[in-house]
mmCIF file of C-alpha atoms in Angstrom:
data_model
loop_
_atom_site.group_PDB
_atom_site.id
_atom_site.type_symbol
_atom_site.label_atom_id
_atom_site.label_comp_id
_atom_site.label_asym_id
_atom_site.label_seq_id
_atom_site.Cartn_x
_atom_site.Cartn_y
_atom_site.Cartn_z
ATOM 1 C CA MET A 1 141.145 174.517 43.929
ATOM 2 C CA SER A 2 141.992 172.682 40.759
ATOM 3 C CA ASN A 3 139.798 172.762 37.696
ATOM 4 C CA GLU A 4 136.604 173.727 39.463
ATOM 5 C CA ASN A 5 133.773 174.747 37.182
ATOM 6 C CA VAL A 6 135.864 174.223 34.104
ATOM 7 C CA PRO A 7 134.569 171.961 31.370
ATOM 8 C CA SER A 8 136.576 168.810 31.079
ATOM 9 C CA ASP A 9 137.587 169.631 27.525
ATOM 10 C CA GLU A 10 139.728 172.437 28.937
ATOM 11 C CA PHE A 11 142.075 169.770 30.175
ATOM 12 C CA PRO A 12 143.339 167.643 27.363
ATOM 13 C CA ALA A 13 146.714 167.629 29.079
ATOM 14 C CA ASP A 14 147.908 167.770 32.636
ATOM 15 C CA LEU A 15 149.928 170.787 33.586
ATOM 16 C CA PRO A 16 150.690 172.426 36.916
ATOM 17 C CA ALA A 17 149.298 175.894 37.341
ATOM 18 C CA ASP A 18 152.763 177.372 37.417
ATOM 19 C CA PHE A 19 154.226 175.444 34.513
ATOM 20 C CA ASP A 20 156.906 177.723 33.115
ATOM 21 C CA PHE A 21 157.059 176.660 29.464
ATOM 22 C CA ALA A 22 160.839 177.026 29.619
ATOM 23 C CA ALA A 23 161.195 174.572 26.755
ATOM 24 C CA ASP A 24 159.489 177.135 24.555
ATOM 25 C CA ASP A 25 161.706 180.079 25.464
ATOM 26 C CA ASP A 26 163.022 180.348 21.925
ATOM 27 C CA LEU A 27 159.517 180.593 20.530
ATOM 28 C CA ARG A 28 158.664 183.170 23.167
ATOM 29 C CA ALA A 29 161.685 185.261 22.160
ATOM 30 C CA LEU A 30 160.814 184.949 18.480
ATOM 31 C CA LEU A 31 157.295 186.070 19.219
ATOM 32 C CA ALA A 32 158.597 188.976 21.317
ATOM 33 C CA ASP A 33 160.457 190.210 18.232
ATOM 34 C CA LEU A 34 157.047 190.825 16.655
ATOM 35 C CA ASP A 35 155.944 192.992 19.576
ATOM 36 C CA PRO A 36 154.998 196.431 18.184
ATOM 37 C CA MET A 37 155.347 197.947 21.661
ATOM 38 C CA ALA A 38 158.593 196.404 22.832
ATOM 39 C CA GLU A 39 160.485 198.221 25.574
ATOM 40 C CA ARG A 40 162.499 200.215 23.059
ATOM 41 C CA VAL A 41 159.328 201.977 21.904
ATOM 42 C CA PRO A 42 158.821 205.009 24.152
ATOM 43 C CA VAL A 43 155.587 205.642 26.061
ATOM 44 C CA ASP A 44 154.627 208.485 28.396
ATOM 45 C CA PRO A 45 156.560 207.983 31.619
ATOM 46 C CA VAL A 46 154.575 207.949 34.825
ATOM 47 C CA THR A 47 156.622 210.945 35.926
ATOM 48 C CA SER A 48 155.373 213.035 33.011
ATOM 49 C CA ALA A 49 153.126 216.041 33.477
ATOM 50 C CA ARG A 50 150.525 214.280 31.382
ATOM 51 C CA ALA A 51 150.448 211.269 33.685
ATOM 52 C CA ARG A 52 150.186 213.525 36.718
ATOM 53 C CA GLU A 53 147.321 215.407 35.162
ATOM 54 C CA GLN A 54 145.440 212.200 34.357
ATOM 55 C CA VAL A 55 145.864 210.911 37.880
ATOM 56 C CA GLU A 56 144.738 214.193 39.401
ATOM 57 C CA ARG A 57 141.650 214.185 37.232
ATOM 58 C CA VAL A 58 140.718 210.717 38.390
ATOM 59 C CA LEU A 59 141.351 211.574 42.027
ATOM 60 C CA ALA A 60 139.164 214.658 41.712
ATOM 61 C CA ALA A 61 136.185 212.375 42.288
ATOM 62 C CA GLY A 62 136.166 211.188 38.747
ATOM 63 C CA ALA A 63 134.641 214.414 37.490
ATOM 64 C CA ASP A 64 134.828 214.749 33.752
ATOM 65 C CA VAL A 65 136.440 211.385 33.303
ATOM 66 C CA VAL A 66 133.740 209.309 31.764
ATOM 67 C CA THR A 67 133.678 205.714 30.737
ATOM 68 C CA PRO A 68 131.615 205.085 27.629
ATOM 69 C CA PRO A 69 128.030 204.223 28.518
ATOM 70 C CA ALA A 70 128.397 200.714 27.208
ATOM 71 C CA ALA A 71 131.184 200.184 29.699
ATOM 72 C CA ARG A 72 128.785 200.603 32.533
ATOM 73 C CA SER A 73 126.096 198.350 33.736
ATOM 74 C CA ARG A 74 123.077 198.383 35.947
ATOM 75 C CA TRP A 75 123.222 198.203 39.712
ATOM 76 C CA ALA A 76 122.372 194.749 40.887
ATOM 77 C CA ARG A 77 120.668 196.299 43.912
ATOM 78 C CA PRO A 78 122.778 194.748 46.649
ATOM 79 C CA SER A 79 122.001 195.027 50.315
ATOM 80 C CA SER A 80 123.807 198.344 50.633
ATOM 81 C CA TRP A 81 121.450 199.667 48.028
ATOM 82 C CA LEU A 82 118.478 198.509 50.055
ATOM 83 C CA ALA A 83 119.785 200.165 53.160
ATOM 84 C CA ALA A 84 120.379 203.373 51.301
ATOM 85 C CA ALA A 85 117.022 203.118 49.580
ATOM 86 C CA ALA A 86 115.306 202.820 52.927
ATOM 87 C CA ALA A 87 116.894 206.061 53.975
ATOM 88 C CA VAL A 88 115.285 207.931 51.148
ATOM 89 C CA ALA A 89 112.108 205.883 50.856
ATOM 90 C CA ALA A 90 110.224 208.543 52.707
ATOM 91 C CA ILE A 91 110.919 210.932 49.872
ATOM 92 C CA ALA A 92 111.161 208.646 46.889
ATOM 93 C CA VAL A 93 107.496 208.041 46.313
ATOM 94 C CA GLY A 94 107.463 207.566 42.613
ATOM 95 C CA THR A 95 107.572 209.876 39.688
ATOM 96 C CA THR A 96 105.816 213.026 40.674
ATOM 97 C CA VAL A 97 105.190 215.900 38.385
ATOM 98 C CA ALA A 98 104.780 219.127 40.228
ATOM 99 C CA VAL A 99 103.469 222.051 38.303
ATOM 100 C CA THR A 100 105.043 225.104 39.800
ATOM 101 C CA ALA A 101 102.959 227.614 37.966
ATOM 102 C CA ALA A 102 99.202 227.644 37.951
ATOM 103 C CA GLY A 103 97.917 225.805 34.937
ATOM 104 C CA GLY A 104 94.555 225.505 33.304
ATOM 105 C CA GLU A 105 92.454 222.490 34.106
ATOM 106 C CA ASP A 106 92.885 221.079 30.656
ATOM 107 C CA GLY A 107 96.621 221.123 31.164
ATOM 108 C CA ARG A 108 97.266 223.940 28.740
ATOM 109 C CA ASP A 109 98.827 226.663 30.765
ATOM 110 C CA VAL A 110 98.099 230.239 30.001
ATOM 111 C CA VAL A 111 101.057 231.960 31.568
ATOM 112 C CA ALA A 112 102.742 228.788 32.645
ATOM 113 C CA GLY A 113 106.131 228.665 34.230
ATOM 114 C CA PRO A 114 108.101 225.581 33.480
ATOM 115 C CA THR A 115 106.641 222.264 34.550
ATOM 116 C CA VAL A 116 108.921 220.441 36.902
ATOM 117 C CA LEU A 117 109.508 216.749 37.335
ATOM 118 C CA GLU A 118 111.069 215.781 40.646
ATOM 119 C CA LEU A 119 113.333 212.766 40.799
ATOM 120 C CA GLN A 120 115.587 211.209 43.373
ATOM 121 C CA GLY A 121 119.258 210.708 42.808
ATOM 122 C CA ASN A 122 120.312 207.094 42.977
ATOM 123 C CA PRO A 123 121.696 206.338 46.435
ATOM 124 C CA SER A 124 123.882 203.459 45.308
ATOM 125 C CA ASP A 125 127.490 203.904 46.167
ATOM 126 C CA PRO A 126 129.456 203.421 42.942
ATOM 127 C CA MET A 127 132.399 202.134 44.922
ATOM 128 C CA THR A 128 130.584 199.193 46.401
ATOM 129 C CA SER A 129 127.610 198.416 44.242
ATOM 130 C CA MET A 130 127.472 195.690 41.692
ATOM 131 C CA CYS A 131 126.041 196.286 38.262
ATOM 132 C CA LEU A 132 124.478 193.997 35.718
ATOM 133 C CA ALA A 133 125.369 194.348 32.061
ATOM 134 C CA PHE A 134 123.897 197.299 30.216
ATOM 135 C CA GLU A 135 121.198 196.376 27.732
ATOM 136 C CA VAL A 136 119.098 198.595 25.528
ATOM 137 C CA GLN A 137 116.082 196.354 26.255
ATOM 138 C CA GLN A 138 116.555 197.047 29.942
ATOM 139 C CA LEU A 139 116.792 200.770 29.289
ATOM 140 C CA ALA A 140 113.557 200.517 27.300
ATOM 141 C CA LYS A 141 111.762 199.459 30.495
ATOM 142 C CA ALA A 142 112.441 202.792 32.180
ATOM 143 C CA PRO A 143 109.190 204.736 32.453
ATOM 144 C CA VAL A 144 111.027 208.050 32.380
ATOM 145 C CA ALA A 145 113.827 209.059 30.022
ATOM 146 C CA PHE A 146 115.010 212.433 28.839
ATOM 147 C CA ALA A 147 117.983 214.571 27.911
ATOM 148 C CA GLY A 148 118.719 217.798 29.685
ATOM 149 C CA THR A 149 121.392 220.273 30.621
ATOM 150 C CA VAL A 150 122.284 221.061 34.205
ATOM 151 C CA THR A 151 121.383 224.649 35.002
ATOM 152 C CA GLU A 152 121.915 224.635 38.728
ATOM 153 C CA ILE A 153 123.551 222.477 41.357
ATOM 154 C CA GLY A 154 122.176 223.152 44.804
ATOM 155 C CA ALA A 155 123.013 221.620 48.148
ATOM 156 C CA GLU A 156 120.139 219.191 47.917
ATOM 157 C CA GLN A 157 119.143 219.068 44.300
ATOM 158 C CA VAL A 158 120.364 219.353 40.755
ATOM 159 C CA THR A 159 118.219 221.159 38.209
ATOM 160 C CA LEU A 160 118.164 220.184 34.557
ATOM 161 C CA ASP A 161 116.615 221.970 31.627
ATOM 162 C CA VAL A 162 115.035 219.272 29.465
ATOM 163 C CA ASP A 163 115.545 219.527 25.724
ATOM 164 C CA ARG A 164 114.325 216.099 24.751
ATOM 165 C CA TRP A 165 111.818 213.665 26.188
ATOM 166 C CA PHE A 166 112.159 210.037 25.161
ATOM 167 C CA THR A 167 109.345 208.827 27.360
ATOM 168 C CA GLY A 168 107.357 209.477 30.485
ATOM 169 C CA GLY A 169 106.939 213.216 30.640
ATOM 170 C CA THR A 170 106.673 216.644 29.182
ATOM 171 C CA ALA A 171 108.189 218.720 31.956
ATOM 172 C CA ASP A 172 110.530 221.500 30.953
ATOM 173 C CA VAL A 173 112.611 221.171 34.054
ATOM 174 C CA VAL A 174 113.626 218.193 36.124
ATOM 175 C CA THR A 175 115.072 218.355 39.574
ATOM 176 C CA VAL A 176 117.049 215.444 40.955
ATOM 177 C CA ALA A 177 117.154 215.393 44.722
ATOM 178 C CA THR A 178 120.545 214.617 46.212
ATOM 179 C CA PRO A 179 119.871 214.749 49.943
ATOM 180 C CA GLU A 180 122.652 214.875 52.441
ATOM 181 C CA GLY A 181 124.223 211.522 53.118
ATOM 182 C CA MET A 182 123.867 210.324 49.568
ATOM 183 C CA PRO A 183 126.986 209.794 47.537
ATOM 184 C CA THR A 184 127.997 213.014 45.863
ATOM 185 C CA ALA A 185 128.828 211.010 42.794
ATOM 186 C CA ALA A 186 125.249 210.340 41.844
ATOM 187 C CA LEU A 187 125.993 208.935 38.430
ATOM 188 C CA ASP A 188 128.391 206.029 38.629
ATOM 189 C CA GLY A 189 131.149 208.155 40.027
ATOM 190 C CA VAL A 190 130.501 210.969 37.599
ATOM 191 C CA ASN A 191 129.645 214.254 39.186
ATOM 192 C CA TRP A 192 127.005 216.630 37.965
ATOM 193 C CA GLU A 193 128.391 219.639 36.202
ATOM 194 C CA THR A 194 126.649 222.883 35.387
ATOM 195 C CA GLY A 195 126.199 223.446 31.677
ATOM 196 C CA LYS A 196 126.758 219.810 30.834
ATOM 197 C CA ARG A 197 124.129 217.737 29.068
ATOM 198 C CA TYR A 198 123.008 214.404 30.487
ATOM 199 C CA LEU A 199 120.865 211.500 29.403
ATOM 200 C CA ILE A 200 118.753 210.338 32.299
ATOM 201 C CA SER A 201 116.472 207.385 32.782
ATOM 202 C CA ALA A 202 114.448 206.861 35.929
ATOM 203 C CA THR A 203 112.305 204.191 37.516
ATOM 204 C CA ASP A 204 109.946 204.701 40.441
ATOM 205 C CA GLY A 205 111.001 208.279 40.721
ATOM 206 C CA MET A 206 114.644 207.408 41.056
ATOM 207 C CA VAL A 207 117.391 208.038 38.577
ATOM 208 C CA ASP A 208 118.717 204.765 37.162
ATOM 209 C CA ALA A 209 122.432 204.474 37.699
ATOM 210 C CA CYS A 210 124.770 201.772 36.480
ATOM 211 C CA GLY A 211 125.204 203.165 33.022
ATOM 212 C CA TYR A 212 121.528 203.933 32.505
ATOM 213 C CA SER A 213 122.062 207.627 33.093
ATOM 214 C CA GLY A 214 125.108 209.729 32.453
ATOM 215 C CA PRO A 215 126.740 212.505 30.488
ATOM 216 C CA ALA A 216 125.339 212.723 26.978
ATOM 217 C CA THR A 217 127.425 211.335 24.173
ATOM 218 C CA PRO A 218 126.264 210.612 20.621
ATOM 219 C CA GLU A 219 126.625 206.874 21.268
ATOM 220 C CA PHE A 220 124.637 207.024 24.472
ATOM 221 C CA GLU A 221 121.933 209.092 22.820
ATOM 222 C CA THR A 222 121.681 206.518 20.029
ATOM 223 C CA GLN A 223 121.062 203.871 22.670
ATOM 224 C CA PHE A 224 118.287 206.004 24.127
ATOM 225 C CA GLU A 225 116.825 206.398 20.651
ATOM 226 C CA GLN A 226 116.934 202.652 20.160
ATOM 227 C CA ALA A 227 115.282 202.048 23.513
ATOM 228 C CA PHE A 228 112.576 204.623 22.881
ATOM 229 C CA PRO A 229 111.811 204.700 19.176
ATOM 230 C CA THR A 230 109.607 207.632 18.271
ATOM 231 C CA LYS A 231 106.049 206.655 17.642
ATOM 232 C CA SER A 232 105.271 208.102 14.269
ATOM 233 C CA MET B 1 134.745 207.763 54.099
ATOM 234 C CA SER B 2 137.187 208.953 56.730
ATOM 235 C CA PRO B 3 140.168 211.082 55.766
ATOM 236 C CA VAL B 4 142.450 208.257 56.902
ATOM 237 C CA GLN B 5 140.752 205.712 54.680
ATOM 238 C CA ASP B 6 140.798 208.206 51.886
ATOM 239 C CA ALA B 7 144.515 208.787 52.226
ATOM 240 C CA ARG B 8 145.146 205.050 52.315
ATOM 241 C CA ARG B 9 143.115 204.427 49.191
ATOM 242 C CA ARG B 10 144.837 207.271 47.464
ATOM 243 C CA ALA B 11 148.268 205.916 48.361
ATOM 244 C CA GLU B 12 147.334 202.477 47.069
ATOM 245 C CA PHE B 13 146.052 203.941 43.830
ATOM 246 C CA GLU B 14 149.187 206.010 43.332
ATOM 247 C CA GLN B 15 151.347 202.983 44.010
ATOM 248 C CA LEU B 16 149.512 200.945 41.407
ATOM 249 C CA VAL B 17 149.713 203.764 38.881
ATOM 250 C CA ALA B 18 153.454 204.034 39.452
ATOM 251 C CA GLN B 19 153.817 200.348 38.595
ATOM 252 C CA ALA B 20 151.225 200.025 35.871
ATOM 253 C CA TYR B 21 151.044 203.330 33.987
ATOM 254 C CA GLU B 22 153.710 202.527 31.409
ATOM 255 C CA PRO B 23 152.906 198.811 31.031
ATOM 256 C CA LEU B 24 149.241 199.710 30.551
ATOM 257 C CA GLN B 25 150.113 202.011 27.666
ATOM 258 C CA ARG B 26 152.036 199.198 26.017
ATOM 259 C CA PHE B 27 149.269 196.737 26.718
ATOM 260 C CA LEU B 28 146.655 198.966 25.094
ATOM 261 C CA ARG B 29 148.759 199.991 22.127
ATOM 262 C CA ARG B 30 149.513 196.365 21.366
ATOM 263 C CA ARG B 31 145.790 195.868 20.969
ATOM 264 C CA THR B 32 144.445 199.032 19.446
ATOM 265 C CA ASP B 33 145.369 202.236 17.670
ATOM 266 C CA PRO B 34 147.123 205.027 19.626
ATOM 267 C CA ALA B 35 144.060 207.300 19.780
ATOM 268 C CA THR B 36 141.826 204.575 21.187
ATOM 269 C CA ALA B 37 144.575 203.462 23.548
ATOM 270 C CA ASP B 38 144.760 207.003 24.849
ATOM 271 C CA ASP B 39 140.996 207.215 25.390
ATOM 272 C CA VAL B 40 140.850 203.867 27.092
ATOM 273 C CA LEU B 41 143.792 204.615 29.392
ATOM 274 C CA GLY B 42 141.703 207.357 30.992
ATOM 275 C CA ASP B 43 138.841 204.913 31.513
ATOM 276 C CA VAL B 44 141.197 202.349 32.982
ATOM 277 C CA LEU B 45 142.604 204.798 35.521
ATOM 278 C CA LEU B 46 139.104 205.727 36.604
ATOM 279 C CA VAL B 47 138.093 202.093 37.064
ATOM 280 C CA LEU B 48 141.316 201.334 38.934
ATOM 281 C CA TRP B 49 140.520 204.182 41.305
ATOM 282 C CA ARG B 50 136.979 202.941 41.821
ATOM 283 C CA ARG B 51 138.192 199.418 42.444
ATOM 284 C CA VAL B 52 141.238 200.341 44.474
ATOM 285 C CA ASP B 53 140.041 198.160 47.369
ATOM 286 C CA GLU B 54 140.165 195.103 45.130
ATOM 287 C CA ILE B 55 143.790 195.408 44.025
ATOM 288 C CA PRO B 56 145.386 192.017 44.700
ATOM 289 C CA ALA B 57 148.674 192.044 46.581
ATOM 290 C CA GLU B 58 149.912 189.455 44.135
ATOM 291 C CA ALA B 59 150.209 190.536 40.485
ATOM 292 C CA PRO B 60 148.645 194.006 40.705
ATOM 293 C CA VAL B 61 149.865 194.935 37.216
ATOM 294 C CA ALA B 62 148.393 191.781 35.678
ATOM 295 C CA TRP B 63 145.164 192.619 37.465
ATOM 296 C CA SER B 64 145.207 196.092 35.928
ATOM 297 C CA TYR B 65 145.613 194.437 32.505
ATOM 298 C CA GLY B 66 142.387 192.593 33.224
ATOM 299 C CA VAL B 67 140.686 195.926 33.899
ATOM 300 C CA ALA B 68 142.185 197.363 30.711
ATOM 301 C CA ARG B 69 140.932 194.383 28.730
ATOM 302 C CA GLY B 70 137.412 195.025 29.938
ATOM 303 C CA CYS B 71 137.580 198.748 29.226
ATOM 304 C CA LEU B 72 138.983 198.134 25.759
ATOM 305 C CA ALA B 73 136.334 195.545 24.956
ATOM 306 C CA ASN B 74 133.635 197.992 25.984
ATOM 307 C CA HIS B 75 135.200 200.753 23.988
ATOM 308 C CA VAL B 76 135.489 198.886 20.723
ATOM 309 C CA ARG B 77 132.304 196.870 21.059
ATOM 310 C CA GLY B 78 129.939 197.443 18.182
ATOM 311 C CA SER B 79 131.955 200.279 16.781
ATOM 312 C CA VAL B 80 134.022 200.881 13.704
ATOM 313 C CA ARG B 81 137.018 200.870 15.962
ATOM 314 C CA GLN B 82 136.868 197.108 15.882
ATOM 315 C CA GLU B 83 138.159 197.224 12.332
ATOM 316 C CA ARG B 84 140.941 199.553 13.291
ATOM 317 C CA LEU B 85 141.882 197.109 16.019
ATOM 318 C CA VAL B 86 142.161 194.276 13.553
ATOM 319 C CA GLU B 87 144.241 196.410 11.238
ATOM 320 C CA ARG B 88 146.485 197.352 14.084
ATOM 321 C CA LEU B 89 147.204 193.779 14.976
ATOM 322 C CA LYS B 90 148.426 193.057 11.493
ATOM 323 C CA GLN B 91 151.002 195.818 11.603
ATOM 324 C CA GLU B 92 154.695 195.351 11.413
ATOM 325 C CA PRO B 93 156.654 195.592 14.641
ATOM 326 C CA ALA B 94 157.937 199.131 15.073
ATOM 327 C CA GLY B 95 161.619 199.872 14.864
ATOM 328 C CA GLY B 96 162.730 196.336 15.576
ATOM 329 C CA PRO B 97 165.475 194.326 13.990
ATOM 330 C CA ALA B 98 164.904 193.194 10.436
ATOM 331 C CA LEU B 99 162.721 190.140 10.456
ATOM 332 C CA GLY B 100 163.772 186.916 8.885
ATOM 333 C CA ALA B 101 161.878 184.080 7.289
ATOM 334 C CA GLU B 102 161.244 182.481 10.651
ATOM 335 C CA HIS B 103 159.517 185.619 11.895
ATOM 336 C CA GLU B 104 157.389 185.733 8.800
ATOM 337 C CA ALA B 105 156.338 182.136 9.300
ATOM 338 C CA LEU B 106 155.498 182.951 12.898
ATOM 339 C CA ASP B 107 153.530 186.035 11.891
ATOM 340 C CA GLU B 108 151.543 183.992 9.399
ATOM 341 C CA ALA B 109 150.922 181.254 11.909
ATOM 342 C CA MET B 110 149.705 183.776 14.472
ATOM 343 C CA ALA B 111 147.298 185.220 11.937
ATOM 344 C CA GLN B 112 145.698 181.822 11.497
ATOM 345 C CA LEU B 113 145.055 181.274 15.185
ATOM 346 C CA PRO B 114 141.761 182.147 16.843
ATOM 347 C CA GLU B 115 141.817 185.445 18.725
ATOM 348 C CA ASN B 116 141.678 183.715 22.119
ATOM 349 C CA ASP B 117 144.881 181.840 21.372
ATOM 350 C CA ARG B 118 146.582 184.935 20.021
ATOM 351 C CA GLU B 119 145.721 186.830 23.181
ATOM 352 C CA LEU B 120 147.221 184.089 25.356
ATOM 353 C CA LEU B 121 150.398 184.146 23.309
ATOM 354 C CA ARG B 122 150.615 187.934 23.454
ATOM 355 C CA LEU B 123 150.199 187.934 27.216
ATOM 356 C CA TRP B 124 152.931 185.332 27.437
ATOM 357 C CA ALA B 125 155.462 186.740 24.969
ATOM 358 C CA TRP B 126 154.689 190.459 24.866
ATOM 359 C CA GLU B 127 153.515 191.222 28.386
ATOM 360 C CA GLN B 128 155.916 188.495 29.545
ATOM 361 C CA LEU B 129 153.436 187.021 32.000
ATOM 362 C CA ALA B 130 153.549 183.658 33.708
ATOM 363 C CA PRO B 131 150.473 181.421 33.473
ATOM 364 C CA ARG B 132 149.389 182.432 36.954
ATOM 365 C CA GLU B 133 149.424 186.112 35.923
ATOM 366 C CA ILE B 134 147.679 185.334 32.651
ATOM 367 C CA ALA B 135 144.984 183.720 34.770
ATOM 368 C CA THR B 136 144.602 186.992 36.678
ATOM 369 C CA VAL B 137 144.224 188.967 33.452
ATOM 370 C CA LEU B 138 141.660 186.621 31.961
ATOM 371 C CA GLY B 139 139.797 185.834 35.162
ATOM 372 C CA ILE B 140 140.355 182.090 34.869
ATOM 373 C CA THR B 141 142.104 179.598 37.152
ATOM 374 C CA PRO B 142 145.893 179.337 36.921
ATOM 375 C CA ASN B 143 145.437 175.734 35.946
ATOM 376 C CA ALA B 144 143.192 176.633 33.031
ATOM 377 C CA ALA B 145 145.640 179.358 31.969
ATOM 378 C CA SER B 146 148.476 176.824 31.849
ATOM 379 C CA ILE B 147 146.455 174.391 29.808
ATOM 380 C CA ARG B 148 145.172 176.962 27.354
ATOM 381 C CA LEU B 149 148.590 178.487 26.849
ATOM 382 C CA HIS B 150 150.039 175.040 26.308
ATOM 383 C CA ARG B 151 147.421 174.333 23.676
ATOM 384 C CA ALA B 152 147.943 177.693 21.985
ATOM 385 C CA ILE B 153 151.703 177.115 21.808
ATOM 386 C CA GLY B 154 151.043 173.653 20.415
ATOM 387 C CA LYS B 155 148.783 175.013 17.700
ATOM 388 C CA LEU B 156 151.262 177.730 16.818
ATOM 389 C CA LYS B 157 154.060 175.216 16.425
ATOM 390 C CA GLU B 158 151.900 172.968 14.354
ATOM 391 C CA LEU B 159 151.100 175.821 12.002
ATOM 392 C CA MET B 160 154.798 176.594 11.755
ATOM 393 C CA GLY B 161 155.604 172.960 11.085
ATOM 394 C CA ARG B 162 157.615 172.649 14.273
ATOM 395 C CA PRO B 163 157.577 169.543 16.428
ATOM 396 C CA ALA B 164 155.665 169.908 19.669
ATOM 397 C CA THR B 165 157.770 169.951 22.804
ATOM 398 C CA GLY B 166 156.922 167.501 25.512
ATOM 399 C CA GLY B 167 155.687 169.963 28.082
ATOM 400 C CA ALA B 168 152.670 167.927 29.024
ATOM 401 C CA ALA B 169 154.681 165.145 30.591
ATOM 402 C CA ARG B 170 156.563 167.342 33.022
ATOM 403 C CA GLY B 171 153.959 168.304 35.515
ATOM 404 C CA GLU B 172 151.501 165.479 35.682
ATOM 405 C CA THR B 173 151.895 164.899 39.374
ATOM 406 C CA GLU B 174 151.439 168.553 40.249
ATOM 407 C CA ARG B 175 148.214 169.249 38.492
ATOM 408 C CA GLY B 176 146.369 172.025 40.208
ATOM 409 C CA ALA B 177 148.999 172.384 42.913
ATOM 410 C CA GLY B 178 148.690 175.721 44.609
ATOM 411 C CA ALA B 179 146.051 176.921 42.204
#
């Protein structure tokens, strides 16, 4: 498999793939002297309590260990996604706003309880799905986007108290259905956590994964603001 | 996922961490400030766990460097940290032997190279990787890694006023062998 798909200008010289550059060992050693992290500089050993703690955190289903939003990307909707989507298609019928309390016909409730938006969790398995690169322009296409704090995690749904709508709704509360059989890690391997604030975008009634929804950070919120500039 | 699969994945992850945890810290701190390196290490571990089924039997540590590269790039992208990164790379080596004129010339020459070339040279001299492993880190063919490293070394020598060594002639018949 030599030089496939590589522009010809990558090969001004002929070298075997395992050329060892032994003739340049002195230069390599000289360069190594400039290494700021040479072996003599201590780092945390893998046997340290800190290392153990980090590993345990990751193994605990990735909870609380969050990659920056920009590090994530959108699911490319592979076949596994389609299969999983079929399983929930019966329920995922688009963005539905269900008013739980009786409201006036003009939409202004008198003694209204909170309005509730029902969404589906994304059934993509973060372990196997492919993502495309995150782009604010792509985020801007989401018909639904908001920020909210998880108030309750039930067996089949997560409830969020919305504090900010970017687009697509006015509901005070959003529930995200996480039916049995769906990956517990509904957000790119990040678990829902009560009391934690999330930025969520959704399309066709389904939460967008792949970096388009996740725990709120100032950077992530800025991206939401860029995607959904306030009309004023 | 069955408990058996789960245990297997976990064992593979732990094995990789045992090999890569310390090298990854060095890798990151060669390329960014300690605070960012610390943040990114957590991201890297998470990605390694997610991608545990992709760990190559050959050069797993080099592969984890590739993951770390991606995480670091995402972390510093578009942020003020980029400047800190640049600053960091200009720093003096820590606690090493006193540097002579030759080191200074080398340091200056490095500073004049494009970042891509510098990264190849770091992977070669600091991470002590062979071209095949460098290829794993950068996601390019081993052949391309050899060629690019050769060119980067050539440029470095030129900037230092050293004569080029005749590496190109040695492997002409083996081009692409085993790539």
